[in-house]
Coordinates of C-alpha atoms and ligand atoms in Angstrom, one line a residue:
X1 CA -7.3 15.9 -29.4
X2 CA -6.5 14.5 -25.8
X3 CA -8.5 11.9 -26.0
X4 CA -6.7 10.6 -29.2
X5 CA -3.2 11.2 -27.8
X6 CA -4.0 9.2 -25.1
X7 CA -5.4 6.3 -27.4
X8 CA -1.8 6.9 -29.3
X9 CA -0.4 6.4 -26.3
X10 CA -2.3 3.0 -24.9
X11 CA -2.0 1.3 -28.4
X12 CA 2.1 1.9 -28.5
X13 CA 2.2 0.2 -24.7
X14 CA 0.0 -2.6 -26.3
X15 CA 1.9 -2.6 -29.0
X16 CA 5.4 -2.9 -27.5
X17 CA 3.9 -5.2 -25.1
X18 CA 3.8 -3.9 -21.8
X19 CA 0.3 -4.1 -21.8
X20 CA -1.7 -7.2 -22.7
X21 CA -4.8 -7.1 -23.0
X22 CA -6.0 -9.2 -20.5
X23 CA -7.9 -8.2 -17.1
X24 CA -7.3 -10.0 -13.8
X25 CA -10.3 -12.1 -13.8
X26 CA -8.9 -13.5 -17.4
X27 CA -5.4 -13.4 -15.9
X28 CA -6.7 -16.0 -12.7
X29 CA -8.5 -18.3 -14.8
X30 CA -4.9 -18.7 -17.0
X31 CA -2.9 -19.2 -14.2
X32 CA -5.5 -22.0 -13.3
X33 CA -5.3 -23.5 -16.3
X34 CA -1.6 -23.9 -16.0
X35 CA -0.7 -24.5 -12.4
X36 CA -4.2 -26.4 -11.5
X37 CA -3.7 -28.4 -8.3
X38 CA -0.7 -26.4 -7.5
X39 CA -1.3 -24.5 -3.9
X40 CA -1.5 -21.1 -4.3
X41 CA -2.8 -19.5 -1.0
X42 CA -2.2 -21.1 2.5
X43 CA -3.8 -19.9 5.6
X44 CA -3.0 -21.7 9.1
X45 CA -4.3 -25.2 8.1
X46 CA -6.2 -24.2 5.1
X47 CA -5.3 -24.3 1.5
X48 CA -6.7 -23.9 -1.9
X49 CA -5.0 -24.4 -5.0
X50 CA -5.0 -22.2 -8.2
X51 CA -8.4 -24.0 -9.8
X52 CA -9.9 -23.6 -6.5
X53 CA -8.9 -20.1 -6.3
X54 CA -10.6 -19.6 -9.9
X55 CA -13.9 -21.4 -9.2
X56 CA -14.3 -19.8 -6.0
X57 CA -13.8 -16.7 -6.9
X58 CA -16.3 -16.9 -9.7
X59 CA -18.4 -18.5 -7.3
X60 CA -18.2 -15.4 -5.3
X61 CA -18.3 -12.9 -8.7
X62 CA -22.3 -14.6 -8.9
X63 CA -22.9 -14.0 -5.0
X64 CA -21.9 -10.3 -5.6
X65 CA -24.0 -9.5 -8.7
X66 CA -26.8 -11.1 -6.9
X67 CA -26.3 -8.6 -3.9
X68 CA -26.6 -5.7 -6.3
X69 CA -22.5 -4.9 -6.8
X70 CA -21.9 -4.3 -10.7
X71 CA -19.4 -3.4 -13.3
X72 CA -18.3 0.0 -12.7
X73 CA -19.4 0.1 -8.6
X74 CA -16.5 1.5 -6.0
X75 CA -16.2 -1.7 -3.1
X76 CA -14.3 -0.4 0.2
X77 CA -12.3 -3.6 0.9
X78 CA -11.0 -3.7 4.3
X79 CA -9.7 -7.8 4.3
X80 CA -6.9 -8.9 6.3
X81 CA -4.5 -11.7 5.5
X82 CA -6.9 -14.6 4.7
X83 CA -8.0 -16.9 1.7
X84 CA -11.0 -14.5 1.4
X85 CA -9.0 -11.7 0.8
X86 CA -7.7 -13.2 -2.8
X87 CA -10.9 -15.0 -3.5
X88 CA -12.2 -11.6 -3.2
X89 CA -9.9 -9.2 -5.1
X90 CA -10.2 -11.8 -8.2
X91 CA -14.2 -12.0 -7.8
X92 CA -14.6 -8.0 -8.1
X93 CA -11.9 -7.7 -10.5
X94 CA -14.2 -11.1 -12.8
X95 CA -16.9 -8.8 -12.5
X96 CA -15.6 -5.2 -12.9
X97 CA -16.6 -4.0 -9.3
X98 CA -13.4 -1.5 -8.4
X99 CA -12.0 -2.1 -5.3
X100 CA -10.7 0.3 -3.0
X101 CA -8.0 -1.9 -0.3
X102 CA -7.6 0.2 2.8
X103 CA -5.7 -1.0 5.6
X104 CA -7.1 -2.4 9.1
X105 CA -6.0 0.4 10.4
X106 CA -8.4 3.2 8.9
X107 CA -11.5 4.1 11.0
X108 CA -14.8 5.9 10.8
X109 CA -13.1 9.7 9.4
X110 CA -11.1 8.3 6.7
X111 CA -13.7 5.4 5.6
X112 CA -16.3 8.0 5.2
X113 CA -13.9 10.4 3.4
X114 CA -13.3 7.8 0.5
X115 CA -16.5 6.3 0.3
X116 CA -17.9 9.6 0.0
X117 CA -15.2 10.5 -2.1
X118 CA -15.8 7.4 -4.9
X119 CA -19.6 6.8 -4.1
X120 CA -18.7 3.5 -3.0
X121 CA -21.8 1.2 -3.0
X122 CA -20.7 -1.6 -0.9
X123 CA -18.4 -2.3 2.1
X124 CA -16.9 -5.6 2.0
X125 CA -15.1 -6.2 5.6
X126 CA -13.5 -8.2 8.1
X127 CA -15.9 -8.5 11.1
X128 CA -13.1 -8.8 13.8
X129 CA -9.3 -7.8 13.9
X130 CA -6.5 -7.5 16.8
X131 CA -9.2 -6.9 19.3
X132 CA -11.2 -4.3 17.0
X133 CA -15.2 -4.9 16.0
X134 CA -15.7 -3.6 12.5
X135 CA -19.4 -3.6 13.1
X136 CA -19.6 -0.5 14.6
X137 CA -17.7 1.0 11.9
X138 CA -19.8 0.1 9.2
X139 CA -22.6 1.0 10.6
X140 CA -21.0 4.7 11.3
X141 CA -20.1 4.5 7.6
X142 CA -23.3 3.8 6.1
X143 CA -24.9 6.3 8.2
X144 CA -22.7 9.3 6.9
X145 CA -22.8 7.6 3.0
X146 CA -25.8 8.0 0.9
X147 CA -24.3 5.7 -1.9
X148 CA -23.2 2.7 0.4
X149 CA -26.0 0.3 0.7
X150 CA -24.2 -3.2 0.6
X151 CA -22.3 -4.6 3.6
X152 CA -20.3 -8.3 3.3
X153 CA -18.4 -9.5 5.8
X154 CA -15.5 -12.0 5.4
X155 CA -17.4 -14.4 7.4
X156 CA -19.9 -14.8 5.1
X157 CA -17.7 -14.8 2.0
X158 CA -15.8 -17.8 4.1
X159 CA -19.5 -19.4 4.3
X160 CA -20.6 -19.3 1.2
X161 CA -17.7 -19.9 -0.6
X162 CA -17.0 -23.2 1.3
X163 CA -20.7 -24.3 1.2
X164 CA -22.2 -26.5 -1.4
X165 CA -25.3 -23.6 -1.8
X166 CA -24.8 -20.9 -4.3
X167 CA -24.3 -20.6 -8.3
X168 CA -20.5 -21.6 -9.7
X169 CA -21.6 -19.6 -12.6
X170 CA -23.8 -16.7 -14.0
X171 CA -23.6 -13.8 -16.7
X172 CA -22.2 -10.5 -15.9
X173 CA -20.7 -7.9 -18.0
X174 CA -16.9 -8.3 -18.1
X175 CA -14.0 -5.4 -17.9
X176 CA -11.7 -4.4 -20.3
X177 CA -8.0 -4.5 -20.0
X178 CA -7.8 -0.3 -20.1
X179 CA -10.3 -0.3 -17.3
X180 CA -9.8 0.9 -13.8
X181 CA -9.1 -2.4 -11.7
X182 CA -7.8 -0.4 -8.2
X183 CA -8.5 2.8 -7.0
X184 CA -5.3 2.8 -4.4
X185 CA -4.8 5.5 -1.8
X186 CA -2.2 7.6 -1.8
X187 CA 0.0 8.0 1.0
X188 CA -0.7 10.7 3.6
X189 CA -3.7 12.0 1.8
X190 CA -5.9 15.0 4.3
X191 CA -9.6 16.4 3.3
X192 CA -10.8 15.2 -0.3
X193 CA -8.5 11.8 -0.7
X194 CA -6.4 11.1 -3.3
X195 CA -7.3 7.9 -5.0
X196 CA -5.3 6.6 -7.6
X197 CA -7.2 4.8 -10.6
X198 CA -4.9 1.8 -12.0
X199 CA -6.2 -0.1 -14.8
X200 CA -5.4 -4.7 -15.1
X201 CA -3.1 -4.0 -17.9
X202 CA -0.7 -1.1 -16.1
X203 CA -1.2 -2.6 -12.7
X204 CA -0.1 -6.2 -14.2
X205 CA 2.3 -4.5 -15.8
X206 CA 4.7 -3.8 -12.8
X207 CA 3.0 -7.1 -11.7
X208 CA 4.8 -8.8 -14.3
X209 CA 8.0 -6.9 -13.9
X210 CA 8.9 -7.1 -10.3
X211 CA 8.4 -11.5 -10.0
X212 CA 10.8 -11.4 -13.3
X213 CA 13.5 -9.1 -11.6
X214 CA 13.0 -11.4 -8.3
X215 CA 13.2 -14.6 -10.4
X216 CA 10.0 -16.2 -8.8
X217 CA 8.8 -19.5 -10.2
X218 CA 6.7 -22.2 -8.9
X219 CA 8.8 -23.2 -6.1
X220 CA 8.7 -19.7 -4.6
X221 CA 6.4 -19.4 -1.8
X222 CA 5.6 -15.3 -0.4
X223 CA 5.1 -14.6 2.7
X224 CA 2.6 -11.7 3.1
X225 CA 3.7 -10.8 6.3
X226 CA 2.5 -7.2 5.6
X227 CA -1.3 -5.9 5.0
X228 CA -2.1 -7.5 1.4
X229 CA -4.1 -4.1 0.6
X230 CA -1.4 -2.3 0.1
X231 CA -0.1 -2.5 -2.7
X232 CA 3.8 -3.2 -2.5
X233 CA 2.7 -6.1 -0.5
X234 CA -0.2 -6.6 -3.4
X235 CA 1.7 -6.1 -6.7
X236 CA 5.6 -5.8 -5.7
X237 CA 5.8 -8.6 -6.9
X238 CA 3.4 -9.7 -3.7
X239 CA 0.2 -11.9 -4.1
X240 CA -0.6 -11.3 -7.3
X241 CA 3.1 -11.6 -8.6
X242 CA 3.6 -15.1 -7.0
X243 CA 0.3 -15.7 -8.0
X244 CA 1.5 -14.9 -11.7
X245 CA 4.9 -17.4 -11.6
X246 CA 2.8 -20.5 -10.1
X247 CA 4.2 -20.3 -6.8
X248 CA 2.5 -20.3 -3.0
X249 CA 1.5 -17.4 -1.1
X250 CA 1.1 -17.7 2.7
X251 CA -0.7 -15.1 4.8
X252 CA 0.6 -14.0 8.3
X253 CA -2.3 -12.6 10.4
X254 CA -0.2 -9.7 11.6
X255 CA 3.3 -8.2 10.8
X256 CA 4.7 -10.3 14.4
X257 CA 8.3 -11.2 14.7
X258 CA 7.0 -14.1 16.0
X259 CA 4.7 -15.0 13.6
X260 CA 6.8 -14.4 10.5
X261 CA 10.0 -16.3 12.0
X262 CA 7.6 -19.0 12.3
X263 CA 6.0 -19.3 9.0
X264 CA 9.2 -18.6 7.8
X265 CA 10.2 -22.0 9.3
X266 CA 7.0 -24.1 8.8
X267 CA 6.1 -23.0 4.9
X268 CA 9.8 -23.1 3.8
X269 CA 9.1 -19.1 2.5
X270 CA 11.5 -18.0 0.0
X271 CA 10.6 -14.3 -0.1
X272 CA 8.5 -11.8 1.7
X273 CA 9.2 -8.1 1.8
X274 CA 9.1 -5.6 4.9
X275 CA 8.9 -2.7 6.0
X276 CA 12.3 -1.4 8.0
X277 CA 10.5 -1.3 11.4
X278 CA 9.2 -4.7 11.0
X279 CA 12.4 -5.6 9.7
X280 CA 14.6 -4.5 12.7
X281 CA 11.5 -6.0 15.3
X282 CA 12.2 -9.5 13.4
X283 CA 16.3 -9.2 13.9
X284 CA 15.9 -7.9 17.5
X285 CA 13.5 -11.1 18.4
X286 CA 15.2 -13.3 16.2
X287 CA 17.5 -15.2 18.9
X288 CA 14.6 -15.3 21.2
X289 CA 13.6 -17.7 18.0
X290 CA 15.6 -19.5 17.2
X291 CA 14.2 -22.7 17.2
X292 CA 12.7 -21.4 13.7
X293 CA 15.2 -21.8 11.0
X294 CA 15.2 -19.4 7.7
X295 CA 17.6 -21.7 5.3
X296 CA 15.0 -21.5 2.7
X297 CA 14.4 -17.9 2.5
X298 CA 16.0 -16.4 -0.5
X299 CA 15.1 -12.7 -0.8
X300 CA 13.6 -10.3 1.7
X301 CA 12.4 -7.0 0.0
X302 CA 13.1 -3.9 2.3
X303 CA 11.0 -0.9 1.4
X304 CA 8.1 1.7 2.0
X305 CA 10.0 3.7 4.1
X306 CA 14.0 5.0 4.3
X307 CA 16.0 1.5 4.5
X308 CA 19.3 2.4 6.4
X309 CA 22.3 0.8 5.4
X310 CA 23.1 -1.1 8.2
X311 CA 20.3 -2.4 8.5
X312 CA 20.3 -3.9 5.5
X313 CA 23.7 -5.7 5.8
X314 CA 21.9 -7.0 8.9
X315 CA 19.1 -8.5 7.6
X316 CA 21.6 -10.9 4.7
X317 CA 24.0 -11.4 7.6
X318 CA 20.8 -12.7 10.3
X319 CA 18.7 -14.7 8.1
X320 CA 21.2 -15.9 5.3
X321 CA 19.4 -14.6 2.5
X322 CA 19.8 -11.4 -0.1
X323 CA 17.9 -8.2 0.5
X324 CA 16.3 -6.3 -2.1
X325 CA 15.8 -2.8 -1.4
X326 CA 12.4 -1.6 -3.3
X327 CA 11.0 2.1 -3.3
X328 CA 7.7 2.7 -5.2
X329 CA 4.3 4.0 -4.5
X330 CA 0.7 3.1 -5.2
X331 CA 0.8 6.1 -7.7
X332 CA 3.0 3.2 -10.0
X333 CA 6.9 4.1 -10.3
X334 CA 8.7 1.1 -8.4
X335 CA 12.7 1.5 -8.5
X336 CA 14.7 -1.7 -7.0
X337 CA 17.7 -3.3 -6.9
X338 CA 18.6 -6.5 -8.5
X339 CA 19.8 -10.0 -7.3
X340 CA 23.2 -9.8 -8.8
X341 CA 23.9 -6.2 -7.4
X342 CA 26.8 -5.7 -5.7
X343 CA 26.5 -4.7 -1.6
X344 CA 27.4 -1.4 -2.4
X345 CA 24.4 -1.0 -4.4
X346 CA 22.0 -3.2 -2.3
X347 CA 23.0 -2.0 1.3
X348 CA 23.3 1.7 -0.1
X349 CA 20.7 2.3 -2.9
X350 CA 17.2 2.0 -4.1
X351 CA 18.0 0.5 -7.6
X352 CA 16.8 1.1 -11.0
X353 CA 13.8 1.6 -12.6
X354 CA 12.1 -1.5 -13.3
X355 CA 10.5 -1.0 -17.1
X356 CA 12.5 0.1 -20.1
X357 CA 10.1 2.3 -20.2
X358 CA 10.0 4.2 -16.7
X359 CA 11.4 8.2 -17.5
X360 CA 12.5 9.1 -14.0
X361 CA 14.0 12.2 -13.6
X362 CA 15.3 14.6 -10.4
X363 CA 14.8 17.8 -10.8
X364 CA 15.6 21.1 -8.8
X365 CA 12.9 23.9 -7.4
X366 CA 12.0 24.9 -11.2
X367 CA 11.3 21.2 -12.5
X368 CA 15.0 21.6 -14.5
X369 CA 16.8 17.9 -14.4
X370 CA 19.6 18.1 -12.3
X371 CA 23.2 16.2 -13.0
X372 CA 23.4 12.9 -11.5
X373 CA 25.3 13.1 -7.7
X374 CA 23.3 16.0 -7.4
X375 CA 20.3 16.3 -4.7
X376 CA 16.5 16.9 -6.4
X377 CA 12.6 15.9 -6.0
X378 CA 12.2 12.8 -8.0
X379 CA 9.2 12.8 -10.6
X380 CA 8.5 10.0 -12.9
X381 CA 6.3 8.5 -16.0
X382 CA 5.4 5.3 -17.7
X383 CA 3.4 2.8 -18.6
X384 CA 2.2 1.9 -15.1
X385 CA 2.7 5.2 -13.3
X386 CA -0.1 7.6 -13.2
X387 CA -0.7 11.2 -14.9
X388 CA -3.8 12.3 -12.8
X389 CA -5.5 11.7 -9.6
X390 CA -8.9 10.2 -9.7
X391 CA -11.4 12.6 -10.1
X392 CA -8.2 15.3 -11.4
X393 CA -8.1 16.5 -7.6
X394 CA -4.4 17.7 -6.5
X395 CA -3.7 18.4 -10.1
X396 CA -0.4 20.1 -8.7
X397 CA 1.1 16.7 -8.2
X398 CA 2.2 16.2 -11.5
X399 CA 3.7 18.3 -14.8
X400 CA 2.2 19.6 -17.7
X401 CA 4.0 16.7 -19.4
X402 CA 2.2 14.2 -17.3
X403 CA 4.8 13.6 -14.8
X404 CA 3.9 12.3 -11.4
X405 CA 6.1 14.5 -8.4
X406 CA 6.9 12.2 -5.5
X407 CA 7.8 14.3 -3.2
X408 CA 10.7 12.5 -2.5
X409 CA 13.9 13.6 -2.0
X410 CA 16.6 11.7 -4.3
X411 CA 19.7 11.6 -6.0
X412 CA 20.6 9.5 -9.2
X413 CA 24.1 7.6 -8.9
X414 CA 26.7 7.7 -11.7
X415 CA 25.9 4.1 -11.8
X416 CA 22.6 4.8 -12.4
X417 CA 20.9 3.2 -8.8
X418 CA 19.0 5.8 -7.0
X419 CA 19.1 7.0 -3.4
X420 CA 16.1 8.3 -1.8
X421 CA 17.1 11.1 1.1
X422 CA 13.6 11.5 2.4
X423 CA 10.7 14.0 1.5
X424 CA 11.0 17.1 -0.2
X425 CA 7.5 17.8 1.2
X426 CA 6.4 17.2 5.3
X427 CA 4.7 13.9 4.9
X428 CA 5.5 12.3 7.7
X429 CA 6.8 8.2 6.9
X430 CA 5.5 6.3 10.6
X431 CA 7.1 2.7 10.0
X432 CA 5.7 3.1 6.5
X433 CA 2.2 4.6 7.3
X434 CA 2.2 8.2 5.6
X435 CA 0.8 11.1 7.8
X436 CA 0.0 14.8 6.6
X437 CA 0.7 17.0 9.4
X438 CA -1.9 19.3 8.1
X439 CA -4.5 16.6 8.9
X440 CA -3.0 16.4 12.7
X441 CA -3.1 20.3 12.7
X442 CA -6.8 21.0 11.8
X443 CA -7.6 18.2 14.3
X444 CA -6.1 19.5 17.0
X445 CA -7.1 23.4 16.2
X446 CA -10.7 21.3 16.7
X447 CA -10.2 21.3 20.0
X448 CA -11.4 24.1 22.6
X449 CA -8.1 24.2 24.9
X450 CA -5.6 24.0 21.9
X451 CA -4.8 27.6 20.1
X452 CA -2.4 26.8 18.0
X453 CA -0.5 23.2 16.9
X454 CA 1.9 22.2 14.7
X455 CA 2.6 18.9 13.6
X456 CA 6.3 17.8 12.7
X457 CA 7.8 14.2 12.0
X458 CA 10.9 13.6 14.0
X459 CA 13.7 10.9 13.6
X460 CA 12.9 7.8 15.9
X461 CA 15.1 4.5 15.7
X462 CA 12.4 2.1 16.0
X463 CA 10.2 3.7 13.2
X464 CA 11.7 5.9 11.3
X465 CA 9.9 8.7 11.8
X466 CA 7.3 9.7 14.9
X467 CA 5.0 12.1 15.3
X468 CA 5.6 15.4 17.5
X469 CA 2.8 17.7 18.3
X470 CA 3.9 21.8 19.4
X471 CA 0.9 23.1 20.9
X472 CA 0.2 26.5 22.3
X473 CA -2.7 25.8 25.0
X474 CA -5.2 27.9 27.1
X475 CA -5.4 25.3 29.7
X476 CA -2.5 24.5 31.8
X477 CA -4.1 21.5 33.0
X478 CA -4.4 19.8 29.9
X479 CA -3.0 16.6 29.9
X480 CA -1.3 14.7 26.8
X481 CA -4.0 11.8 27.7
X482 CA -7.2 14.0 27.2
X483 CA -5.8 15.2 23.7
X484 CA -5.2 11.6 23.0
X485 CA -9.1 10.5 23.8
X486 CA -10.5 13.5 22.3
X487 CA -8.6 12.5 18.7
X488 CA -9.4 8.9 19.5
X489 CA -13.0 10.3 19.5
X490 CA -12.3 12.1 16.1
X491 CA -12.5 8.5 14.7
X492 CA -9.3 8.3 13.1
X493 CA -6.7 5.6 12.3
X494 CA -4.4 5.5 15.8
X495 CA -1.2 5.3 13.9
X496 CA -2.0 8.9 12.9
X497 CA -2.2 10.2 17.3
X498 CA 1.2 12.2 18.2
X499 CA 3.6 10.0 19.8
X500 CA 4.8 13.1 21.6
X501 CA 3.1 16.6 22.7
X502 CA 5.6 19.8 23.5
X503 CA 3.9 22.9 24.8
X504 CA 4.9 25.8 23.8
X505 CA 4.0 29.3 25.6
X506 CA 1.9 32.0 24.3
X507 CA 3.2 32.2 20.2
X508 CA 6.0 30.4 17.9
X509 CA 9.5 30.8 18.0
X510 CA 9.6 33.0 14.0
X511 CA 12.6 33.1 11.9
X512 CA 14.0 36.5 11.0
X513 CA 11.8 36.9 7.8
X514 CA 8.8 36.2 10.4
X515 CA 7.7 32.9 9.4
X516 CA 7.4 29.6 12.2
X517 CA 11.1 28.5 12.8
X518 CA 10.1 24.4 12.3
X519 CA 13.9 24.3 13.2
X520 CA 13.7 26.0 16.3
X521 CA 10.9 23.6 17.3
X522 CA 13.1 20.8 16.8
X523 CA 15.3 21.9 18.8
X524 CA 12.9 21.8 21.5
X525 CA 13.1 17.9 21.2
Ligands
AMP601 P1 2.7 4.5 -0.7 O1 2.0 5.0 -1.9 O2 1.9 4.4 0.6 O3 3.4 3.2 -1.0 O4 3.9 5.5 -0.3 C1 4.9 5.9 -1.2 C2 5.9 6.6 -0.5 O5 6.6 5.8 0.5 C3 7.0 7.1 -1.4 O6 6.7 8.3 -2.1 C4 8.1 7.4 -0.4 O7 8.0 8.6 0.3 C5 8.0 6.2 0.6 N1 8.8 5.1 0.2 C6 8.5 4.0 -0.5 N2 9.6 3.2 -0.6 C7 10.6 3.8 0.0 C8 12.0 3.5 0.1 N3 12.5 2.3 -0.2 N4 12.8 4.4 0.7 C9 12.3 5.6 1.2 N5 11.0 5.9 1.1 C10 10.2 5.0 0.5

């Protein structure tokens, strides 16, 4: 009975055409065929142009089968902004291969957590980034993972790749349309992760959608200034959005002010997005730039994080250009505004739904819709927004009805445009990394001098949010630098380390009914 409502459902979005049915490996050798010796990724000083970026990754689809990756096998693909990274993604997604994009960022603890978690086989990797060896790492990995037994590193996906050796083409099972492409993390994830399962035709969907709504064509050229494994900077519209309208993606090595001001210049970008903290880093250094010009950027997407309005206003005033304010997740439901919206709606909202068929709904404490001007969590459905978490784990993230909840904090407009007021829940928003503070907690409980901690995101200018640790302590002598190497020890990513520790004596301010007072902590800030 479920399984053929679920068919009913799949055949209507085929049917009324938000899903084709078409896979990404298809979807790459059809943008070849149309924009041939067009450029479509840029990298320093080299290039390759959509054909190359077919034939390649084919190339590369043969070098993994003959490794042992397969149709159906979990990849843990840690790439930074290079060639290799698309090459890659459309080589696994030719072949059927899953995989999983986590940041640069992640370490040993939350590796192993989702490799154990999706029995990942192989560990594709960068060998080197901003001063960390990913050897080590790997190695941890496969020693805690029974299932991983395949390591590449980007190095030798540049090799072979650029070498004459290897097969352009062998036989290998293809994908289907309705099957799993991604498995994307969700943000702010603690113990068992939650990994989201999104299939070519839903994820190409919102693909699709989001270059259309920002009017890319072959002339636009993206900057991903941002970490291409996530996927706003992925699918929002992002790679495989320009990728989709014929136009040029350039990668940025790191999210720099410096480095984007100057790309901006050199490869004539028209559109990148950003997260606020990069954002205001980029205005603050830009007359320390100024050499670089922005005339031809057209559109810089604000999102991932609260976007205030000021800042905004700031960003169309500074580089001459329109913002575009875009709130989504990797669970699917992307909200923007449009290039014709007024300021009011730009500076001061998160826009509209981007599908026809997106239900989006706030709703009070009991899941009833509340009126629009009036504060609820936001939960959402559609044909690119997920109903389950892989593996059905956390099924108290979403409604009986197949709703997923955000745990966002929103309000709908009269006009329609939506505001996001922050969490409903106490996931913490670093600059656009998500942090559980539960995670932090249990960490720091690990410890012998530390009783009692609690973790609580506080306002910060610079990023939005920062992390405060309260801890009750045995030792008086325990300094904020020992708790620091001891969680550096724990293996986990460093965006995730307090930015601030407050002792507290002996037990926890309590509010009257006897539970922690959170606020009373605050205060202590
Ligand atoms: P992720 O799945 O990592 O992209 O995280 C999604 C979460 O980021 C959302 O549920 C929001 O909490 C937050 N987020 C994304 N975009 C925005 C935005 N424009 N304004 C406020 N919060 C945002």
């Amino acid at each position: 009975m479920f399984k053929e409502k679920l068919k009913s459902v799949k055949d209507e979005y085929v049917t009324k055409g938000y899903w084709q049915k078409k896979t990404y490996g298809e979807l790459i050798h059809e943008w070849a065929d149309k924009y041939r010796d067009r450029i479509a990724v840029v990298e320093g000083s080299e290039k390759i142009t959509y054909k190359e970026l077919d034939v390649l990754s084919e190339k590369l689809a043969c070098f993994f089968i003959k490794k042992g990756i397969k149709k159906g096998d979990s990849v843990i693909f840690q790439l930074t902004n290079m060639i290799s990274l698309p090459i890659a993604y459309f080589a696994l997604f030719k072949i059927g291969a899953v995989p999983i994009p986590v940041y640069p960022a992640l370490r040993e603890r939350e590796i192993t957590a989702l490799a154990v978690c999706a029995n990942a086989t192989a560990y594709i990797c960068v060998e080197e980034y901003l001063n960390f060896c990913y050897k080590e790492l790997v190695n941890k990995v496969f020693e805690e993972t029974e299932s991983m037994n395949i390591v590449i590193y980007e190095k030798e996906i540049r090799d072979y790749c650029f070498s004459e050796r290897g097969e352009y083409k062998c036989e290998y099972e293809k994908p289907e349309f309705d099957e799993v492409a991604l498995l994307l993390l969700s943000g702010g994830s603690t113990g068992i992760p939650k990994l989201i399962e999104r299939t070519h035709a839903d994820h190409f969907y919102s693909v699709r959608l989001t270059s259309e709504i920002c009017r890319l064509n072959e002339s636009s050229v993206y900057l991903g200034a941002m970490p291409l494994t996530h996927n706003f900077f992925l699918c929002g519209p992002g790679l495989l959005g320009t990728l989709y309208s014929g136009g040029k993606v350039v990668m940025a090595e790191a999210a720099s002010p410096d480095e984007i001001l100057r790309l901006i210049d050199e490869e004539g970008v028209t559109i990148t997005s950003l997260v606020p903290a990069v954002a205001k880093i980029c205005l603050e250094m830009q007359p320390y730039f100024e050499e670089y010009s922005s005339e031809t950027l057209k559109i810089v997407q604000l999102g991932g994080a609260i976007v205030e309005d000021s800042l905004a206003q700031r960003v169309e005033e500074v580089f001459g250009c329109k913002v575009q304010q875009i709130y989504g997740m990797s669970e699917g439901i992307i909200c923007c505004t449009r290039l014709d919206d007024s300021d009011d709606v730009v500076y001061g909202t998160q826009g509209k739904e981007i599908s026809e068929a997106d239900v989006v709904k706030i709703v009070d404490a009991y899941g009833m819709e509340v009126p629009d001007g009036e504060n609820g969590e936001l939960i959402a459905k559609g044909p690119y927004t997920v109903d389950h978490y892989y593996k059905n784990v956390h099924s108290e993230k979403f409604t009986e009805d197949g709703f997923y909840k955000t745990g966002d904090k929103a309000v709908r407009r009269k006009d329609g445009n939506i505001v996001i007021l922050g969490r409903a829940d106490e996931l913490i928003n670093k600059g656009g990394e998500k942090v559980m503070p539960v995670e932090i907690e249990e960490l720091l409980k690990d410890f012998e001098d530390i009783k009692d901690a609690i973790v609580i995101g506080n306002d910060d200018e610079a990023l939005g949010m920062e992390i405060c640790a309260f801890i009750i302590s045995s030792n008086p002598c325990l300094t904020d630098a020992a708790i620091i190497e001891k969680l550096k020890q724990e293996k986990v990513a460093e965006y995730k380390i307090p930015d601030l520790f407050i002792r507290v004596e002996q037990q926890w301010p309590l509010t009257a009914v006897g539970k922690i007072d959170k606020k009373e902590l605050i205060k202590m800030l």
